[in-house]
């Protein structure tokens, strides 16, 4: 299953493209942002993937449509469809894009997919304290959701997602003509 917008295509990770995910995860750019293992072997990746509940854990490789290049990956894991919550993650491999408004578009596009298509209304998770970019996002959306009692911050967003993303969504609409409508879904 994959989905696309005007700017990005997200392809579900399968056995056929699992090695691409491992390479991204092990890259010098992304490895420092990982809370667990800093290097994943092929064997460890395959075991993780085979043991994973794919109904409640979805990983997607992300491509920029304009350049047709792999730019990172996104995930929504530990999904609880009854409580409508899940743990998202967005990871860009391109440092230039990380510092641009396209990074916000990348993140909001995926969160909108989770919200509109998967029915996820509440987001939670953990992030390393050293990941200032991600921490800035969480504090922007809801400053009081962060617990920093350990080496990681934990957040549990019980916020109104559409209300908390209204300003950024408005800016993305002005800059990119963004609307949360997905052009295709396979």
PDB file of C-alpha atoms in Angstrom:
ATOM      1  CA  UNK A   1       0.000   0.000   0.000  1.00  0.00           C
ATOM      2  CA  UNK A   2       1.268   3.451  -0.830  1.00  0.00           C
ATOM      3  CA  UNK A   3      -0.121   6.939  -0.922  1.00  0.00           C
ATOM      4  CA  UNK A   4       0.853  10.141  -2.670  1.00  0.00           C
ATOM      5  CA  UNK A   5       0.362  13.869  -2.482  1.00  0.00           C
ATOM      6  CA  UNK A   6       1.517  16.582  -4.857  1.00  0.00           C
ATOM      7  CA  UNK A   7       4.945  16.593  -3.218  1.00  0.00           C
ATOM      8  CA  UNK A   8       5.623  13.171  -1.713  1.00  0.00           C
ATOM      9  CA  UNK A   9       5.007   9.464  -2.238  1.00  0.00           C
ATOM     10  CA  UNK A  10       5.047   7.094   0.722  1.00  0.00           C
ATOM     11  CA  UNK A  11       5.570   3.381  -0.039  1.00  0.00           C
ATOM     12  CA  UNK A  12       4.755   0.805   2.622  1.00  0.00           C
ATOM     13  CA  UNK A  13       7.838  -1.129   3.723  1.00  0.00           C
ATOM     14  CA  UNK A  14       7.751  -4.757   2.596  1.00  0.00           C
ATOM     15  CA  UNK A  15      10.324  -7.534   2.323  1.00  0.00           C
ATOM     16  CA  UNK A  16      11.236  -6.146  -1.106  1.00  0.00           C
ATOM     17  CA  UNK A  17      12.280  -2.682   0.152  1.00  0.00           C
ATOM     18  CA  UNK A  18      13.249  -3.542   3.736  1.00  0.00           C
ATOM     19  CA  UNK A  19      16.954  -3.061   2.975  1.00  0.00           C
ATOM     20  CA  UNK A  20      16.270   0.561   1.958  1.00  0.00           C
ATOM     21  CA  UNK A  21      14.768   1.179   5.408  1.00  0.00           C
ATOM     22  CA  UNK A  22      17.786  -0.417   7.099  1.00  0.00           C
ATOM     23  CA  UNK A  23      20.174   1.735   5.071  1.00  0.00           C
ATOM     24  CA  UNK A  24      18.286   4.888   6.031  1.00  0.00           C
ATOM     25  CA  UNK A  25      18.143   3.855   9.673  1.00  0.00           C
ATOM     26  CA  UNK A  26      21.900   3.138   9.740  1.00  0.00           C
ATOM     27  CA  UNK A  27      22.906   6.301   7.881  1.00  0.00           C
ATOM     28  CA  UNK A  28      25.234   8.760   9.604  1.00  0.00           C
ATOM     29  CA  UNK A  29      22.493  11.391   9.377  1.00  0.00           C
ATOM     30  CA  UNK A  30      19.695   9.393  11.043  1.00  0.00           C
ATOM     31  CA  UNK A  31      21.472   6.984  13.424  1.00  0.00           C
ATOM     32  CA  UNK A  32      22.100   9.676  16.093  1.00  0.00           C
ATOM     33  CA  UNK A  33      18.326  10.243  16.378  1.00  0.00           C
ATOM     34  CA  UNK A  34      17.552   6.609  17.163  1.00  0.00           C
ATOM     35  CA  UNK A  35      16.685   5.803  20.772  1.00  0.00           C
ATOM     36  CA  UNK A  36      17.676   2.166  20.471  1.00  0.00           C
ATOM     37  CA  UNK A  37      20.399   0.396  18.488  1.00  0.00           C
ATOM     38  CA  UNK A  38      22.723   2.696  16.594  1.00  0.00           C
ATOM     39  CA  UNK A  39      23.469   0.026  13.962  1.00  0.00           C
ATOM     40  CA  UNK A  40      21.065  -2.597  12.653  1.00  0.00           C
ATOM     41  CA  UNK A  41      22.359  -5.737  10.919  1.00  0.00           C
ATOM     42  CA  UNK A  42      20.448  -7.401   8.078  1.00  0.00           C
ATOM     43  CA  UNK A  43      19.620 -10.310  10.352  1.00  0.00           C
ATOM     44  CA  UNK A  44      18.358  -8.101  13.164  1.00  0.00           C
ATOM     45  CA  UNK A  45      16.277  -6.033  10.729  1.00  0.00           C
ATOM     46  CA  UNK A  46      14.706  -9.123   9.186  1.00  0.00           C
ATOM     47  CA  UNK A  47      13.870 -10.622  12.589  1.00  0.00           C
ATOM     48  CA  UNK A  48      12.326  -7.326  13.734  1.00  0.00           C
ATOM     49  CA  UNK A  49      10.270  -7.061  10.540  1.00  0.00           C
ATOM     50  CA  UNK A  50       9.068 -10.673  10.628  1.00  0.00           C
ATOM     51  CA  UNK A  51       8.094 -10.418  14.319  1.00  0.00           C
ATOM     52  CA  UNK A  52       6.349  -7.051  13.955  1.00  0.00           C
ATOM     53  CA  UNK A  53       2.543  -6.815  14.025  1.00  0.00           C
ATOM     54  CA  UNK A  54       2.069  -5.128  10.656  1.00  0.00           C
ATOM     55  CA  UNK A  55      -1.551  -4.199  11.388  1.00  0.00           C
ATOM     56  CA  UNK A  56      -0.518  -1.907  14.249  1.00  0.00           C
ATOM     57  CA  UNK A  57       2.938  -0.849  13.015  1.00  0.00           C
ATOM     58  CA  UNK A  58       3.297   0.789   9.596  1.00  0.00           C
ATOM     59  CA  UNK A  59       6.554   2.029   8.094  1.00  0.00           C
ATOM     60  CA  UNK A  60       6.779   3.884   4.776  1.00  0.00           C
ATOM     61  CA  UNK A  61       9.710   4.907   2.593  1.00  0.00           C
ATOM     62  CA  UNK A  62       9.275   8.516   1.497  1.00  0.00           C
ATOM     63  CA  UNK A  63      10.105   9.921  -1.923  1.00  0.00           C
ATOM     64  CA  UNK A  64      10.097  13.482  -3.161  1.00  0.00           C
ATOM     65  CA  UNK A  65       7.976  13.420  -6.310  1.00  0.00           C
ATOM     66  CA  UNK A  66       9.789  16.278  -8.056  1.00  0.00           C
ATOM     67  CA  UNK A  67      13.213  14.592  -7.912  1.00  0.00           C
ATOM     68  CA  UNK A  68      11.918  11.011  -7.613  1.00  0.00           C
ATOM     69  CA  UNK A  69      14.457  10.407  -4.863  1.00  0.00           C
ATOM     70  CA  UNK A  70      14.272   8.604  -1.542  1.00  0.00           C
ATOM     71  CA  UNK A  71      14.270  11.316   1.131  1.00  0.00           C
ATOM     72  CA  UNK A  72      13.535   9.386   4.319  1.00  0.00           C
ATOM     73  CA  UNK A  73      10.901   7.352   6.054  1.00  0.00           C
ATOM     74  CA  UNK A  74       7.863   7.745   8.263  1.00  0.00           C
ATOM     75  CA  UNK A  75       6.115   5.451  10.687  1.00  0.00           C
ATOM     76  CA  UNK A  76       3.085   5.069  12.853  1.00  0.00           C
ATOM     77  CA  UNK A  77       3.549   2.303  15.396  1.00  0.00           C
ATOM     78  CA  UNK A  78       1.843   0.907  18.464  1.00  0.00           C
ATOM     79  CA  UNK A  79      -1.496   1.824  16.936  1.00  0.00           C
ATOM     80  CA  UNK A  80      -4.509   1.325  19.159  1.00  0.00           C
ATOM     81  CA  UNK A  81      -7.461   1.624  16.797  1.00  0.00           C
ATOM     82  CA  UNK A  82      -9.971   1.441  19.667  1.00  0.00           C
ATOM     83  CA  UNK A  83      -8.439   4.432  21.446  1.00  0.00           C
ATOM     84  CA  UNK A  84      -7.526   6.067  18.107  1.00  0.00           C
ATOM     85  CA  UNK A  85      -3.909   6.652  19.069  1.00  0.00           C
ATOM     86  CA  UNK A  86      -0.476   5.840  17.716  1.00  0.00           C
ATOM     87  CA  UNK A  87       3.204   6.733  17.890  1.00  0.00           C
ATOM     88  CA  UNK A  88       4.386   8.634  14.797  1.00  0.00           C
ATOM     89  CA  UNK A  89       7.877   9.312  13.520  1.00  0.00           C
ATOM     90  CA  UNK A  90       9.214  11.255  10.547  1.00  0.00           C
ATOM     91  CA  UNK A  91      12.838  11.016   9.437  1.00  0.00           C
ATOM     92  CA  UNK A  92      14.441  12.998   6.615  1.00  0.00           C
ATOM     93  CA  UNK A  93      17.826  12.049   5.168  1.00  0.00           C
ATOM     94  CA  UNK A  94      18.377  15.382   3.394  1.00  0.00           C
ATOM     95  CA  UNK A  95      19.911  17.974   5.752  1.00  0.00           C
ATOM     96  CA  UNK A  96      18.883  20.837   3.476  1.00  0.00           C
ATOM     97  CA  UNK A  97      15.279  19.718   3.484  1.00  0.00           C
ATOM     98  CA  UNK A  98      15.364  19.304   7.287  1.00  0.00           C
ATOM     99  CA  UNK A  99      15.944  23.038   7.606  1.00  0.00           C
ATOM    100  CA  UNK A 100      13.257  24.062   5.124  1.00  0.00           C
ATOM    101  CA  UNK A 101       9.508  24.534   5.157  1.00  0.00           C
ATOM    102  CA  UNK A 102       9.292  21.294   3.156  1.00  0.00           C
ATOM    103  CA  UNK A 103      10.185  19.451   6.364  1.00  0.00           C
ATOM    104  CA  UNK A 104       7.011  20.817   7.955  1.00  0.00           C
ATOM    105  CA  UNK A 105       5.064  19.820   4.848  1.00  0.00           C
ATOM    106  CA  UNK A 106       6.590  16.325   5.028  1.00  0.00           C
ATOM    107  CA  UNK A 107       5.585  15.905   8.678  1.00  0.00           C
ATOM    108  CA  UNK A 108       2.079  17.383   8.392  1.00  0.00           C
ATOM    109  CA  UNK A 109       1.350  15.363   5.260  1.00  0.00           C
ATOM    110  CA  UNK A 110       2.075  12.135   7.112  1.00  0.00           C
ATOM    111  CA  UNK A 111       0.259  13.155  10.298  1.00  0.00           C
ATOM    112  CA  UNK A 112      -2.739  14.131   8.170  1.00  0.00           C
ATOM    113  CA  UNK A 113      -2.650  10.716   6.542  1.00  0.00           C
ATOM    114  CA  UNK A 114      -2.665   9.121  10.014  1.00  0.00           C
ATOM    115  CA  UNK A 115      -5.493  11.396  11.123  1.00  0.00           C
ATOM    116  CA  UNK A 116      -7.760  11.272   8.061  1.00  0.00           C
ATOM    117  CA  UNK A 117      -7.059   7.842   6.610  1.00  0.00           C
ATOM    118  CA  UNK A 118      -6.083   5.708   9.616  1.00  0.00           C
ATOM    119  CA  UNK A 119      -8.347   7.451  12.124  1.00  0.00           C
ATOM    120  CA  UNK A 120      -5.539   8.285  14.571  1.00  0.00           C
ATOM    121  CA  UNK A 121      -6.682  11.223  16.710  1.00  0.00           C
ATOM    122  CA  UNK A 122      -4.043  11.154  19.486  1.00  0.00           C
ATOM    123  CA  UNK A 123      -0.276  10.875  19.145  1.00  0.00           C
ATOM    124  CA  UNK A 124       2.275   9.725  21.728  1.00  0.00           C
ATOM    125  CA  UNK A 125       5.868   8.619  21.875  1.00  0.00           C
ATOM    126  CA  UNK A 126       9.421   9.096  23.052  1.00  0.00           C
ATOM    127  CA  UNK A 127      12.205  11.170  21.602  1.00  0.00           C
ATOM    128  CA  UNK A 128      15.839  11.576  22.608  1.00  0.00           C
ATOM    129  CA  UNK A 129      16.623  14.799  24.458  1.00  0.00           C
ATOM    130  CA  UNK A 130      19.371  15.404  21.907  1.00  0.00           C
ATOM    131  CA  UNK A 131      16.781  15.539  19.093  1.00  0.00           C
ATOM    132  CA  UNK A 132      16.117  19.283  19.357  1.00  0.00           C
ATOM    133  CA  UNK A 133      14.213  19.436  16.076  1.00  0.00           C
ATOM    134  CA  UNK A 134      11.605  16.866  17.164  1.00  0.00           C
ATOM    135  CA  UNK A 135      11.358  18.365  20.640  1.00  0.00           C
ATOM    136  CA  UNK A 136      10.680  21.759  19.075  1.00  0.00           C
ATOM    137  CA  UNK A 137       7.790  20.242  17.116  1.00  0.00           C
ATOM    138  CA  UNK A 138       6.190  18.731  20.207  1.00  0.00           C
ATOM    139  CA  UNK A 139       6.586  21.895  22.253  1.00  0.00           C
ATOM    140  CA  UNK A 140       5.098  23.902  19.366  1.00  0.00           C
ATOM    141  CA  UNK A 141       2.005  21.695  19.216  1.00  0.00           C
ATOM    142  CA  UNK A 142       1.473  21.448  22.967  1.00  0.00           C
ATOM    143  CA  UNK A 143       4.131  22.764  25.372  1.00  0.00           C
ATOM    144  CA  UNK A 144       2.911  20.897  28.436  1.00  0.00           C
ATOM    145  CA  UNK A 145       2.923  17.348  27.027  1.00  0.00           C
ATOM    146  CA  UNK A 146       6.651  16.766  27.514  1.00  0.00           C
ATOM    147  CA  UNK A 147       8.054  14.726  30.429  1.00  0.00           C
ATOM    148  CA  UNK A 148      11.855  14.962  30.593  1.00  0.00           C
ATOM    149  CA  UNK A 149      12.580  12.753  33.603  1.00  0.00           C
ATOM    150  CA  UNK A 150      14.964  10.413  31.722  1.00  0.00           C
ATOM    151  CA  UNK A 151      17.305  10.394  28.719  1.00  0.00           C
ATOM    152  CA  UNK A 152      14.241  10.602  26.496  1.00  0.00           C
ATOM    153  CA  UNK A 153      11.278  12.930  26.490  1.00  0.00           C
ATOM    154  CA  UNK A 154       7.870  11.268  26.566  1.00  0.00           C
ATOM    155  CA  UNK A 155       4.849  12.978  25.097  1.00  0.00           C
ATOM    156  CA  UNK A 156       1.178  12.088  25.122  1.00  0.00           C
ATOM    157  CA  UNK A 157      -0.866  14.451  22.999  1.00  0.00           C
ATOM    158  CA  UNK A 158      -4.480  14.647  24.005  1.00  0.00           C
ATOM    159  CA  UNK A 159      -4.861  17.793  21.980  1.00  0.00           C
ATOM    160  CA  UNK A 160      -7.222  18.793  19.238  1.00  0.00           C
ATOM    161  CA  UNK A 161      -4.944  17.887  16.323  1.00  0.00           C
ATOM    162  CA  UNK A 162      -6.628  20.141  13.761  1.00  0.00           C
ATOM    163  CA  UNK A 163      -6.671  23.113  16.125  1.00  0.00           C
ATOM    164  CA  UNK A 164      -3.042  22.655  17.182  1.00  0.00           C
ATOM    165  CA  UNK A 165      -1.861  22.426  13.566  1.00  0.00           C
ATOM    166  CA  UNK A 166      -4.081  25.226  12.233  1.00  0.00           C
ATOM    167  CA  UNK A 167      -1.308  27.867  11.987  1.00  0.00           C
ATOM    168  CA  UNK A 168       1.216  25.591  10.342  1.00  0.00           C
ATOM    169  CA  UNK A 169      -1.433  24.183   8.017  1.00  0.00           C
ATOM    170  CA  UNK A 170      -2.396  27.730   6.985  1.00  0.00           C
ATOM    171  CA  UNK A 171       1.247  28.590   6.274  1.00  0.00           C
ATOM    172  CA  UNK A 172       1.708  25.380   4.268  1.00  0.00           C
ATOM    173  CA  UNK A 173      -1.391  26.208   2.269  1.00  0.00           C
ATOM    174  CA  UNK A 174       0.017  29.659   1.430  1.00  0.00           C
ATOM    175  CA  UNK A 175       3.496  28.400   0.531  1.00  0.00           C
ATOM    176  CA  UNK A 176       2.637  25.074  -1.123  1.00  0.00           C
ATOM    177  CA  UNK A 177      -1.117  25.277  -1.720  1.00  0.00           C
ATOM    178  CA  UNK A 178      -1.335  22.306   0.655  1.00  0.00           C
ATOM    179  CA  UNK A 179      -4.655  20.664   1.426  1.00  0.00           C
ATOM    180  CA  UNK A 180      -4.942  17.323   3.257  1.00  0.00           C
ATOM    181  CA  UNK A 181      -6.379  15.492   0.291  1.00  0.00           C
ATOM    182  CA  UNK A 182      -4.538  12.420  -0.914  1.00  0.00           C
ATOM    183  CA  UNK A 183      -4.320  12.066  -4.669  1.00  0.00           C
ATOM    184  CA  UNK A 184      -3.995   8.315  -4.765  1.00  0.00           C
ATOM    185  CA  UNK A 185      -4.125   5.410  -2.413  1.00  0.00           C
ATOM    186  CA  UNK A 186      -3.243   1.875  -3.352  1.00  0.00           C
TER     187      UNK A 186
END
